[in-house]
Coordinates of C-alpha atoms in Angstrom, one line a residue:
M288 CA -5.8 18.0 -73.0
N289 CA -3.8 21.2 -74.0
I290 CA -6.5 23.4 -72.6
I291 CA -6.5 21.5 -69.3
K292 CA -2.7 21.8 -69.1
L293 CA -2.9 25.5 -69.8
F294 CA -5.6 26.0 -67.1
T295 CA -3.5 24.1 -64.6
F296 CA -0.4 26.1 -65.5
C297 CA -2.3 29.4 -65.0
L298 CA -3.8 28.2 -61.7
V299 CA -0.3 27.4 -60.4
F300 CA 0.9 30.9 -61.3
L301 CA -2.2 32.4 -59.7
L302 CA -1.5 30.6 -56.5
L303 CA 2.1 31.7 -56.5
Y304 CA 1.4 35.4 -56.7
S305 CA 2.5 37.4 -53.7
C306 CA 4.4 40.5 -52.8
E307 CA 8.2 40.4 -52.4
K308 CA 8.7 37.0 -54.1
D309 CA 6.9 35.2 -51.3
E310 CA 5.2 31.9 -51.9
L311 CA 1.6 31.4 -50.8
D312 CA 2.1 28.8 -48.1
F313 CA -1.2 27.4 -46.8
I314 CA -0.8 25.2 -43.7
D315 CA -0.6 21.6 -44.9
P316 CA -2.1 19.3 -42.3
S317 CA -0.2 16.4 -43.8
A318 CA 3.1 18.2 -43.4
E319 CA 2.6 19.3 -39.8
E320 CA 1.9 17.3 -36.7
I321 CA -1.8 17.7 -36.0
Q322 CA -2.6 16.7 -32.4
N323 CA -5.9 16.6 -30.6
E324 CA -6.4 19.1 -27.7
E325 CA -7.0 16.2 -25.4
N326 CA -3.3 15.2 -25.7
F327 CA -2.5 18.3 -23.7
S328 CA -5.1 17.9 -21.0
N329 CA -2.3 17.9 -18.4
F330 CA -1.7 21.5 -19.3
R331 CA -5.2 22.7 -18.4
R332 CA -7.6 21.8 -15.7
K333 CA -11.4 21.9 -16.2
V334 CA -13.2 23.8 -13.5
E335 CA -16.6 22.6 -12.4
N336 CA -18.9 25.5 -13.1
P337 CA -20.0 26.8 -9.7
Y338 CA -22.3 29.4 -11.3
T339 CA -24.9 27.0 -12.7
I340 CA -28.5 27.7 -11.7
S341 CA -28.8 24.4 -9.8
N342 CA -25.6 24.9 -7.8
M343 CA -26.3 28.5 -6.9
Q344 CA -29.8 27.6 -5.9
T345 CA -28.5 24.8 -3.7
A346 CA -26.0 27.3 -2.1
L347 CA -28.8 29.8 -1.5
D348 CA -31.0 27.2 0.1
S349 CA -28.2 26.1 2.3
I350 CA -27.6 29.7 3.5
T351 CA -31.3 30.3 4.1
K352 CA -31.4 27.2 6.2
R353 CA -28.3 28.2 8.2
V354 CA -29.8 31.7 8.8
K355 CA -33.1 30.2 10.0
G356 CA -31.2 27.7 12.3
G357 CA -29.0 30.5 13.7
K358 CA -25.8 29.0 12.4
L359 CA -25.3 32.1 10.3
Q360 CA -25.8 35.3 12.3
S361 CA -25.4 39.0 11.6
A362 CA -21.9 40.3 12.2
A363 CA -23.2 42.2 15.2
G364 CA -24.0 38.9 16.9
K365 CA -27.7 39.1 16.5
K366 CA -30.0 36.7 14.6
A367 CA -29.7 37.5 10.9
A368 CA -32.7 38.7 9.1
A369 CA -34.4 36.2 6.7
L370 CA -33.2 36.4 3.2
K371 CA -35.6 38.1 0.8
T372 CA -34.1 36.3 -2.2
K373 CA -35.9 32.9 -2.5
S374 CA -34.9 31.7 -6.0
I375 CA -32.1 32.0 -8.4
S376 CA -32.5 33.3 -12.0
P377 CA -29.7 33.4 -14.6
N378 CA -28.1 36.8 -15.2
M379 CA -25.2 35.6 -17.4
L380 CA -24.8 33.3 -20.4
Y381 CA -21.7 31.2 -21.4
I382 CA -21.8 31.1 -25.2
Q383 CA -20.0 29.3 -28.0
F384 CA -20.0 30.8 -31.5
T385 CA -19.2 28.6 -34.5
P386 CA -19.1 30.9 -37.6
K387 CA -19.0 28.9 -40.8
T388 CA -18.0 31.7 -43.2
L389 CA -15.9 34.8 -43.0
E390 CA -19.0 36.9 -43.4
Q391 CA -20.4 35.3 -40.2
E392 CA -17.1 35.9 -38.4
G393 CA -17.3 39.5 -39.5
L394 CA -20.8 39.9 -38.1
L395 CA -19.6 38.4 -34.9
K396 CA -16.9 41.0 -34.6
Q397 CA -18.9 44.0 -35.6
D398 CA -19.6 44.8 -31.9
S399 CA -16.3 46.0 -30.5
T400 CA -17.6 45.6 -26.9
L401 CA -18.2 41.8 -27.4
A402 CA -15.0 40.2 -25.9
L403 CA -14.2 36.9 -27.7
I404 CA -11.5 34.3 -27.3
D405 CA -10.7 31.2 -29.4
Y406 CA -10.4 28.8 -26.5
P407 CA -13.0 27.7 -23.9
L408 CA -13.7 29.4 -20.6
G409 CA -14.1 27.2 -17.6
Y410 CA -10.4 26.0 -17.6
E411 CA -7.3 26.9 -15.8
Y412 CA -4.5 27.0 -18.4
Q413 CA -0.8 26.6 -18.2
E414 CA 1.3 28.4 -20.9
A415 CA 2.3 25.1 -22.3
W416 CA -1.2 24.5 -23.5
F417 CA -1.2 27.6 -25.7
K418 CA 2.2 26.6 -27.2
N419 CA 1.1 23.1 -28.0
R420 CA -2.6 23.4 -28.9
A421 CA -3.7 21.7 -32.0
K422 CA -3.5 23.7 -35.2
L423 CA -6.6 24.4 -37.2
K424 CA -7.1 22.6 -40.5
E425 CA -6.9 24.5 -43.7
G426 CA -10.1 26.5 -44.2
E427 CA -11.3 26.0 -40.6
I428 CA -12.6 29.1 -38.8
P429 CA -11.9 29.2 -35.1
T430 CA -14.7 28.6 -32.5
Y431 CA -15.2 31.5 -30.2
Y432 CA -16.3 31.7 -26.6
T433 CA -17.6 34.5 -24.4
S434 CA -19.9 35.2 -21.5
V435 CA -22.5 38.0 -21.6
A436 CA -25.3 39.5 -19.6
I437 CA -28.5 37.5 -20.2
D438 CA -30.3 40.5 -21.7
R439 CA -27.5 41.3 -24.2
K440 CA -28.4 41.3 -27.9
L441 CA -26.3 38.8 -29.9
P442 CA -25.1 39.2 -33.5
K443 CA -27.8 37.9 -35.8
G444 CA -27.0 35.2 -38.3
V445 CA -24.0 33.6 -36.5
P446 CA -24.5 30.0 -35.3
H447 CA -24.1 29.8 -31.5
K448 CA -24.9 27.6 -28.6
V449 CA -25.6 28.5 -25.0
L450 CA -23.2 26.3 -23.0
A451 CA -24.5 27.3 -19.6
E452 CA -27.0 29.7 -18.0
M453 CA -25.3 31.2 -15.0
Y454 CA -26.0 33.3 -11.9
L455 CA -23.0 35.4 -10.8
P456 CA -23.9 37.2 -7.6
Q457 CA -21.0 39.6 -8.0
E458 CA -22.7 40.8 -11.2
D459 CA -26.1 41.2 -9.6
K460 CA -26.7 44.9 -9.1
S461 CA -29.7 44.3 -6.8
L462 CA -27.2 43.0 -4.2
E463 CA -24.9 46.0 -4.3
G464 CA -26.9 47.9 -1.7
R465 CA -27.0 45.0 0.8
R466 CA -24.2 45.8 3.1
S467 CA -25.3 43.5 6.0
L468 CA -22.5 41.2 7.1
Y469 CA -22.9 37.6 8.2
R470 CA -20.8 35.6 10.7
N471 CA -20.5 31.9 10.6
S472 CA -19.7 29.4 13.3
N473 CA -15.9 29.8 12.6
N474 CA -16.2 33.6 13.3
E475 CA -15.7 34.3 9.6
I476 CA -17.6 37.3 8.2
G477 CA -18.7 38.5 4.8
D478 CA -21.5 40.1 2.9
L479 CA -24.2 38.1 1.1
V480 CA -22.2 37.9 -2.1
D481 CA -19.2 36.6 -0.2
V482 CA -21.2 34.1 1.7
L483 CA -23.1 32.9 -1.3
L484 CA -20.0 32.5 -3.4
N485 CA -18.2 30.8 -0.5
Q486 CA -20.9 28.2 -0.3
A487 CA -21.2 27.6 -4.1
F488 CA -17.5 27.2 -4.4
K489 CA -17.3 24.7 -1.6
Q490 CA -20.0 22.6 -3.2
T491 CA -18.0 22.3 -6.4
G492 CA -14.5 22.0 -4.9
N493 CA -13.5 25.5 -6.0
E494 CA -12.7 27.3 -2.7
G495 CA -11.0 30.6 -3.4
L496 CA -11.7 30.5 -7.2
D497 CA -10.6 33.7 -8.8
G498 CA -10.0 35.2 -5.3
L499 CA -13.8 35.3 -4.7
G500 CA -15.9 34.0 -1.8
I501 CA -13.1 34.4 0.7
L502 CA -14.5 35.3 4.2
K503 CA -12.6 37.5 6.6
K504 CA -11.5 36.0 9.9
E505 CA -13.0 37.7 12.9
G506 CA -10.3 39.9 14.6
E507 CA -8.1 40.1 11.5
T508 CA -6.4 43.4 11.0
Q509 CA -7.2 45.4 7.8
S510 CA -3.9 44.4 6.2
E511 CA -4.4 40.7 7.1
S512 CA -7.7 40.6 5.3
K513 CA -6.3 41.9 2.0
L514 CA -5.1 40.2 -1.1
L515 CA -2.4 42.3 -2.9
G516 CA -3.6 45.3 -1.0
V517 CA -7.3 44.9 -1.9
G518 CA -9.7 44.2 0.9
I519 CA -11.3 40.7 0.6
G520 CA -14.9 41.0 -0.7
S521 CA -14.4 44.7 -1.8
K522 CA -14.3 46.0 -5.3
W523 CA -11.2 47.3 -7.0
H524 CA -10.4 49.2 -10.1
P525 CA -8.7 47.3 -12.9
E526 CA -6.4 49.7 -14.8
G527 CA -2.9 50.1 -16.1
T528 CA -0.5 51.5 -18.7
L529 CA 1.1 49.5 -21.5
R530 CA 4.3 50.6 -23.2
I531 CA 6.3 48.9 -26.0
W532 CA 10.0 49.2 -26.8
D533 CA 10.7 51.0 -30.0
D534 CA 14.4 51.0 -31.0
H535 CA 14.1 54.0 -33.3
I536 CA 12.3 56.5 -31.0
G537 CA 14.3 58.4 -28.4
S538 CA 17.1 57.1 -26.3
T539 CA 17.5 55.5 -22.9
T540 CA 20.2 56.1 -20.4
K541 CA 21.2 53.3 -18.1
T542 CA 23.4 53.8 -15.1
T543 CA 25.5 50.8 -14.0
K544 CA 27.2 50.5 -10.6
I545 CA 30.6 49.0 -11.0
L546 CA 32.9 47.8 -8.2
I547 CA 36.5 49.0 -8.8
G548 CA 38.2 48.2 -5.6
Y549 CA 38.3 48.9 -1.8
E550 CA 39.6 51.8 0.3
T551 CA 40.9 51.8 3.9
Y552 CA 39.5 54.1 6.5
P553 CA 39.9 54.6 10.3
C554 CA 37.6 52.3 12.2
G555 CA 37.1 55.0 14.9
N556 CA 38.2 58.5 15.8
R557 CA 41.7 57.5 16.7
G558 CA 43.5 59.4 14.0
G559 CA 46.1 57.8 11.7
T560 CA 48.2 58.4 8.6
L561 CA 46.9 59.4 5.3
Y562 CA 46.7 56.5 2.8
G563 CA 46.7 57.5 -0.9
G564 CA 45.0 55.4 -3.5
D565 CA 43.6 55.6 -7.0
D566 CA 40.2 57.0 -7.9
N567 CA 40.0 59.2 -4.9
T568 CA 40.5 56.3 -2.5
A569 CA 42.7 58.2 0.0
G570 CA 41.9 57.5 3.7
L571 CA 43.4 57.4 7.1
I572 CA 45.1 54.3 8.4
P573 CA 44.8 54.0 12.2
L574 CA 48.0 54.2 14.2
D575 CA 47.0 51.2 16.3
G576 CA 45.5 48.2 14.7
E577 CA 44.4 47.2 11.2
P578 CA 42.4 49.7 9.1
C579 CA 38.8 49.0 8.1
T580 CA 37.9 48.7 4.4
R581 CA 34.9 49.6 2.3
P582 CA 34.0 49.2 -1.4
I583 CA 34.6 51.8 -4.0
W584 CA 31.9 52.2 -6.7
K585 CA 32.1 53.7 -10.1
Y586 CA 29.0 54.8 -11.9
K587 CA 28.9 54.4 -15.7
E588 CA 26.1 55.8 -17.9
T589 CA 25.3 54.1 -21.2
K590 CA 23.0 55.6 -23.7
T591 CA 21.0 53.2 -25.9
Q592 CA 19.0 54.1 -29.0
G593 CA 15.3 53.5 -28.3
S594 CA 12.8 53.9 -25.5
Y595 CA 9.5 52.7 -24.2
V596 CA 6.5 54.4 -25.9
P597 CA 2.8 54.2 -25.3
L598 CA 1.0 51.2 -26.8
E599 CA -1.9 52.9 -28.4
G600 CA -5.1 51.3 -29.6
A601 CA -4.4 47.8 -28.1
Q602 CA -7.3 45.7 -27.0
V603 CA -7.0 44.5 -23.3
L604 CA -9.1 41.6 -22.1
L605 CA -9.9 41.1 -18.4
R606 CA -11.0 37.6 -17.6
D607 CA -11.4 35.1 -14.9
T608 CA -12.5 31.5 -15.2
F609 CA -16.0 32.2 -16.5
T610 CA -16.2 35.9 -17.4
I611 CA -14.5 38.2 -19.8
G612 CA -14.5 41.9 -20.7
N613 CA -12.5 44.3 -22.9
E614 CA -11.2 47.8 -23.2
I615 CA -8.9 49.8 -25.6
T616 CA -5.8 51.6 -24.6
N617 CA -5.7 55.4 -25.3
S618 CA -2.9 57.5 -26.8
D619 CA -1.0 57.2 -23.5
G620 CA -1.3 53.4 -23.4
Y621 CA -3.8 53.7 -20.5
F622 CA -6.8 51.4 -20.0
S623 CA -9.5 51.2 -17.3
F624 CA -12.4 48.9 -16.4
D625 CA -15.3 49.4 -14.0
R626 CA -14.8 48.4 -10.4
L627 CA -15.3 44.7 -9.7
R628 CA -14.5 41.9 -7.3
G629 CA -12.1 39.0 -7.4
K630 CA -8.8 38.3 -9.2
K631 CA -8.7 38.8 -13.0
R632 CA -6.2 37.9 -15.7
Y633 CA -5.0 40.7 -18.0
I634 CA -4.6 39.8 -21.6
I635 CA -3.5 41.8 -24.6
Q636 CA -5.4 40.5 -27.6
W637 CA -3.7 41.6 -30.8
E638 CA -6.9 42.3 -32.6
R639 CA -9.2 45.0 -33.6
Y640 CA -12.5 45.0 -35.5
E641 CA -10.7 45.6 -38.8
Y642 CA -7.7 43.2 -38.4
S643 CA -6.5 40.2 -36.5
I644 CA -2.8 39.4 -35.9
R645 CA -2.2 35.6 -35.9
N646 CA 0.7 34.0 -34.1
G647 CA 2.2 32.4 -37.1
S648 CA -0.7 29.9 -37.6
L649 CA -4.4 30.6 -37.6
F650 CA -4.8 31.3 -33.9
Q651 CA -5.3 34.7 -32.4
A652 CA -2.1 36.2 -31.0
E653 CA -2.2 37.2 -27.3
T654 CA 0.0 38.4 -24.6
R655 CA -1.1 36.8 -21.3
G656 CA -0.5 38.9 -18.3
P657 CA -0.8 38.1 -14.6
K658 CA -3.9 37.1 -12.7
R659 CA -4.3 39.6 -9.8
N660 CA -6.6 42.1 -8.1
S661 CA -4.4 45.2 -8.7
R662 CA -3.4 47.4 -11.6
W663 CA -1.1 46.1 -14.4
D664 CA 1.6 48.4 -15.7
H665 CA 3.6 46.5 -18.3
D666 CA 6.5 47.2 -20.6
I667 CA 6.9 45.1 -23.7
K668 CA 10.4 44.4 -25.0
G669 CA 11.7 41.5 -27.2
G670 CA 10.2 38.3 -28.4
D671 CA 6.9 37.7 -30.1
D672 CA 5.1 40.2 -27.9
E673 CA 7.2 43.1 -29.2
Y674 CA 6.8 41.7 -32.7
H675 CA 3.0 41.5 -32.5
G676 CA 3.0 44.9 -30.9
M677 CA 4.9 46.6 -33.8
I678 CA 2.7 44.9 -36.4
H679 CA -0.3 46.1 -34.5
L680 CA 0.9 49.7 -34.5
G681 CA 1.4 49.6 -38.2
A682 CA -2.1 48.2 -38.8
Y683 CA -3.6 50.5 -36.2
D684 CA -2.1 53.7 -37.9
Y685 CA -3.3 52.6 -41.3
Y686 CA -6.8 51.7 -40.2
Y687 CA -7.5 54.1 -37.4
G688 CA -4.8 56.8 -37.5
N689 CA -3.9 59.7 -39.8
R690 CA -3.4 58.0 -43.2
F691 CA -3.0 61.2 -45.2
G692 CA -6.5 60.9 -46.8
L693 CA -5.6 57.6 -48.3
T694 CA -8.2 54.8 -49.0
S695 CA -8.5 52.4 -46.2
P696 CA -7.4 48.7 -46.7
P697 CA -10.4 46.3 -47.0
T698 CA -12.7 46.9 -44.0
N699 CA -14.8 44.4 -42.1
F700 CA -17.8 46.7 -42.5
F701 CA -17.8 46.7 -46.3
T702 CA -16.3 43.3 -47.0
G703 CA -17.7 41.4 -44.0
R704 CA -14.2 40.0 -43.5
Q705 CA -11.5 40.8 -41.0
M706 CA -8.0 41.3 -42.4
K707 CA -5.9 38.4 -41.2
I708 CA -2.2 39.2 -40.6
A709 CA 0.1 36.2 -39.9
A710 CA 3.1 37.2 -37.8
R711 CA 5.7 34.7 -39.0
E712 CA 8.7 34.3 -36.8
I713 CA 11.2 34.3 -39.6
N714 CA 13.3 36.9 -41.3
G715 CA 12.1 36.6 -44.9
G716 CA 15.2 38.0 -46.6
S717 CA 14.7 37.7 -50.4
T718 CA 11.3 36.0 -50.0
G719 CA 10.0 38.9 -47.8
S720 CA 6.6 39.5 -46.5
S721 CA 3.5 39.2 -48.7
Y722 CA 0.0 40.3 -49.5
S723 CA -2.4 38.7 -52.0
H724 CA -6.1 39.4 -52.4
I725 CA -6.1 36.6 -54.9
K726 CA -5.2 34.2 -52.1
N727 CA -8.0 35.8 -50.1
D728 CA -10.5 35.1 -52.8
L729 CA -9.5 31.5 -53.3
S730 CA -9.5 30.7 -49.6
L731 CA -12.7 32.8 -48.9
G732 CA -10.5 35.0 -46.7
I733 CA -9.9 32.2 -44.1
A734 CA -6.2 32.0 -44.7
A735 CA -4.1 35.0 -43.8
Q736 CA -4.0 37.6 -46.6
I737 CA -0.8 39.1 -45.2
H738 CA 2.3 37.3 -44.0
I739 CA 4.8 39.4 -42.1
K740 CA 8.3 37.9 -42.2
A741 CA 10.3 40.6 -40.4
W742 CA 11.3 38.7 -37.2
S743 CA 14.4 40.2 -35.5
R744 CA 14.3 43.3 -37.7
S745 CA 14.3 46.8 -36.2
S746 CA 11.1 48.4 -35.0
D747 CA 10.7 50.8 -37.9
R748 CA 11.2 48.0 -40.5
I749 CA 8.5 45.8 -38.8
Y750 CA 6.2 48.8 -38.8
G751 CA 7.0 49.8 -42.3
T752 CA 6.6 46.2 -43.7
T753 CA 3.1 46.1 -42.2
V754 CA 2.2 49.4 -43.8
H755 CA 3.6 48.2 -47.1
E756 CA 1.5 45.1 -47.3
L757 CA -1.6 47.0 -46.2
A758 CA -0.9 49.5 -49.0
H759 CA -1.2 46.6 -51.5
A760 CA -4.6 45.7 -49.9
A761 CA -5.8 49.3 -50.1
H762 CA -4.6 49.5 -53.8
S763 CA -7.1 46.7 -54.6
I764 CA -9.9 48.9 -53.1
V765 CA -8.9 52.1 -55.0
D766 CA -9.5 50.4 -58.4
R767 CA -10.2 46.7 -58.2
G768 CA -10.4 46.2 -62.0
S769 CA -7.1 47.9 -62.7
Y770 CA -5.4 46.2 -59.8
D771 CA -6.5 42.8 -61.0
N772 CA -5.2 43.6 -64.5
I773 CA -1.8 44.7 -63.0
V774 CA -1.5 41.5 -61.0
R775 CA -2.5 39.3 -63.9
D776 CA 0.1 40.8 -66.2
A777 CA 2.8 40.9 -63.6
Y778 CA 2.5 37.5 -62.1
I779 CA -0.2 35.2 -63.6
I780 CA -0.2 35.1 -67.4
P781 CA 2.8 32.8 -68.3
W782 CA 3.3 34.1 -71.8
Q783 CA 3.4 37.8 -70.8
G784 CA 6.6 39.5 -71.9
G785 CA 9.3 40.7 -69.6
A786 CA 8.8 44.4 -70.2
V787 CA 5.1 44.2 -69.2
K788 CA 5.9 42.1 -66.2
N789 CA 8.6 44.5 -65.0
N790 CA 6.5 47.6 -65.5
N791 CA 3.5 46.2 -63.7
R792 CA 5.5 44.9 -60.8
R793 CA 7.3 48.2 -60.5
L794 CA 3.9 50.0 -60.2
L795 CA 2.7 47.6 -57.6
E796 CA 5.8 47.7 -55.4
T797 CA 6.8 51.3 -55.9
W798 CA 3.4 52.5 -54.8
A799 CA 3.5 50.3 -51.7
K800 CA 7.1 51.4 -51.0
T801 CA 6.1 55.1 -51.2
V802 CA 3.3 54.6 -48.6
E803 CA 5.7 52.7 -46.4
I804 CA 8.3 55.5 -46.5
I805 CA 5.7 58.3 -45.8
F806 CA 4.2 56.4 -42.8
A807 CA 7.6 55.7 -41.3
L808 CA 8.7 59.3 -41.6
K809 CA 5.6 60.5 -39.9
R810 CA 6.0 58.1 -37.0
Y811 CA 9.8 58.3 -36.6
R812 CA 10.8 61.7 -37.8
D813 CA 7.8 64.0 -37.4
D814 CA 5.9 62.6 -34.4
A815 CA 9.0 61.5 -32.6
G816 CA 10.6 64.9 -33.2
N817 CA 13.7 63.5 -34.8
P818 CA 14.5 65.5 -38.0
A819 CA 17.7 63.5 -38.6
Y820 CA 15.7 60.2 -39.0
A821 CA 15.8 58.6 -42.5
Y822 CA 14.1 55.3 -43.5
F823 CA 15.7 52.7 -43.2
T824 CA 18.9 51.1 -42.0
Q825 CA 19.8 47.8 -43.5
D826 CA 21.1 44.8 -41.5
N827 CA 24.7 45.8 -42.5
G828 CA 24.3 49.3 -41.0
F829 CA 23.9 51.1 -44.3
N830 CA 21.0 53.6 -44.2
L831 CA 19.0 53.9 -47.5
N832 CA 18.0 57.5 -46.7
N833 CA 14.3 57.1 -47.7
Y834 CA 15.4 54.9 -50.6
Q835 CA 17.5 57.7 -52.1
R836 CA 20.6 55.6 -51.7
V837 CA 19.2 52.8 -53.8
R838 CA 21.0 52.7 -57.2
I839 CA 19.1 51.9 -60.4
T840 CA 20.8 48.6 -60.8
D841 CA 20.1 47.6 -57.2
E842 CA 16.3 47.4 -57.6
N843 CA 14.0 47.5 -60.6
H844 CA 10.7 47.0 -58.8
Y845 CA 10.9 48.4 -55.3
T846 CA 12.0 51.8 -56.5
S847 CA 12.1 55.3 -55.0
G848 CA 10.0 56.6 -57.9
G849 CA 6.9 57.4 -55.9
Y850 CA 8.7 59.2 -53.1
D851 CA 10.8 61.0 -55.7
M852 CA 7.7 62.8 -56.9
I853 CA 7.0 64.0 -53.3
D854 CA 10.5 65.0 -52.1
D855 CA 12.8 67.8 -53.3
F856 CA 16.0 65.6 -53.3
N857 CA 17.7 64.8 -56.6
Q858 CA 19.9 61.9 -55.6
R859 CA 21.9 61.9 -58.9
A860 CA 23.0 65.4 -58.2
E861 CA 23.4 65.0 -54.5
Y862 CA 25.6 61.9 -54.8
S863 CA 27.3 63.0 -58.1
S864 CA 26.8 59.6 -59.7
S865 CA 24.7 58.4 -62.7
S866 CA 24.2 55.2 -60.8
Y867 CA 21.3 56.9 -59.0
P868 CA 18.0 58.0 -60.5
I869 CA 17.7 61.5 -61.8
D870 CA 14.9 63.2 -59.9
R871 CA 13.8 66.7 -60.8
V872 CA 10.2 66.1 -59.8
E873 CA 8.8 67.3 -56.5
N874 CA 5.8 68.6 -54.5
Y875 CA 3.2 66.0 -55.4
T876 CA 1.2 64.6 -52.5
L877 CA 0.6 61.0 -51.5
K878 CA -3.1 61.4 -52.0
Q879 CA -2.6 62.7 -55.5
L880 CA -0.5 59.7 -56.4
E881 CA -3.1 57.4 -55.0
D882 CA -5.9 59.0 -56.9
A883 CA -3.8 58.6 -60.1
L884 CA -3.9 54.8 -59.6
V885 CA -7.5 54.8 -60.7
G886 CA -7.5 53.5 -64.3
A887 CA -3.7 52.9 -64.2
K888 CA -3.0 49.4 -65.5
S889 CA 0.7 49.9 -66.0
W890 CA 3.7 51.9 -64.8
H891 CA 3.4 54.4 -67.6
Q892 CA -0.4 54.8 -67.3
W893 CA 0.2 55.9 -63.7
R894 CA 2.6 58.5 -65.0
D895 CA 0.2 59.7 -67.7
N896 CA -2.7 59.9 -65.1
I897 CA -0.5 62.1 -62.9
K898 CA 0.3 64.4 -65.8
S899 CA -3.4 64.8 -66.9
K900 CA -4.9 65.2 -63.4
Y901 CA -2.6 67.7 -61.8
S902 CA -0.8 70.9 -62.6
N903 CA 2.8 70.8 -61.2
S904 CA 5.7 73.0 -62.3
T905 CA 8.0 69.9 -62.4
E906 CA 5.7 67.6 -64.4
I907 CA 7.9 68.2 -67.5
H908 CA 10.4 65.9 -65.8
L909 CA 8.0 63.0 -65.2
D910 CA 9.1 61.1 -68.3
E911 CA 12.7 61.5 -67.3
L912 CA 12.0 60.2 -63.8
F913 CA 9.9 57.2 -64.9
N914 CA 12.5 56.2 -67.5
N915 CA 15.2 55.8 -64.9
W916 CA 14.4 52.1 -64.6
P917 CA 14.8 49.8 -67.6
N918 CA 12.0 47.6 -68.9

């Protein structure tokens, strides 16, 4: 019985491990209201699929019959030539993927050109549906949907079902060269694609679906036959630029027009007497009759810290009711798709191959843009969109950017699992954000390994917090055995002494804090060209100056020790106070400090590895630096 109690006690501690004192909070279906999707059917409308082979064949047969009967003529008024196309064959597949394991989900997402969403195609959705959709049960992997060309190779080993074989004439390249126009009995004209879609949509009650199959009225002007400036039936170029507000890069000047009063002036050229007023409001009052008045405006310029910056590396989806595609924004935030027909909805999907940002639960975070047939230039500021965007930038820089030669966090390619990042809309305060690879192991990676709780915080802190948690994940890759040992001694073993716990926690958190500071300085000081920037400013307005203003008694785990080995700033001397750490160590690199983590199972082993691996003129002060913080 004692052994069972001990095992239970250890398991509880194991489950409670997380960074920054955060609890491991799995979603409890019994504690939250679980509702069936059908309860929200009024927030979405199912569209009868007009692209089924049977419906498209019926539409083609109808057009062929009308051509033969003379009811559908050439636009020139002559009898239309007989259609060469006799039968319809599928060129697209609507597919449902149901991965059962994280490895299968990883296989599914290996192809970055395969656009996936975790809700069905074939519906018109209202925003309320996304806000109220039923939450997944604990351990449940989302079902994914896509539509692909019929000859596309699919990921092997992932369970899937073909929901529909479809024929989309707008995707049929053999029809691109057919420029013959047809006129119906209503004097409406269109090419074969337009006419075929028009008929197929009528048969399923979907006239005008996605802005397709709309015929031009005979005699309409060019402007009248356009939707949002794009000619009906013609192709257009989906593109745009995405920017996000960053409150620590640059500044923005806003000019406000303020009404401060009115001035009088002569209504005509009749002369008058000079009227003197404030703010240069002097004018002439006519000798005969009442003077005229006009408003006086004052222009006030207000400078605000922050500006819109390019949203780099974001995945943009382009979808209509039954098709979907994707592209990635470049360093300028620009994206571009091939030319196509119809109206499409732009969506920012906060996901890349290596990581997926969740909207607080287990669903994929998205920013749903407009449905249109023109470009989309969008500025993101405030709310969960900005929150997700800043988390994305932190993850993007760590996985895909310049990470100073550091080891990558766990990758989908090697682990077969995508890093799940839950964007929690709470400000964690003392419970903070969290990472735990132990939680990942217990849940098979289904639950989010990282929880970001930085809602309402400044841009640099959201960015830095994301980097911090990913640094923990990367630490587990640098030396998994040593990392497991550190975690066990710091959090799991209940009888472990206070000194060991403190030293091991200090190693875990100081390393992650060091990476956090360096990444933030690169983005906000170096790349932004702001040499005065220092990381970071607390909610009370006090700037920690890259953690150099953190006193010894303020923090025993999240220390400046790692960054102190890199910088040349001795805070005890600079601030003339023994409350601050003495730091006479400098000029180590971040990569050197990471390499010294190999084999380091404690705070002091990390120090000893640094001593033995590198030659540095200030290494004689390493003991002094590491001893600043009490056990």
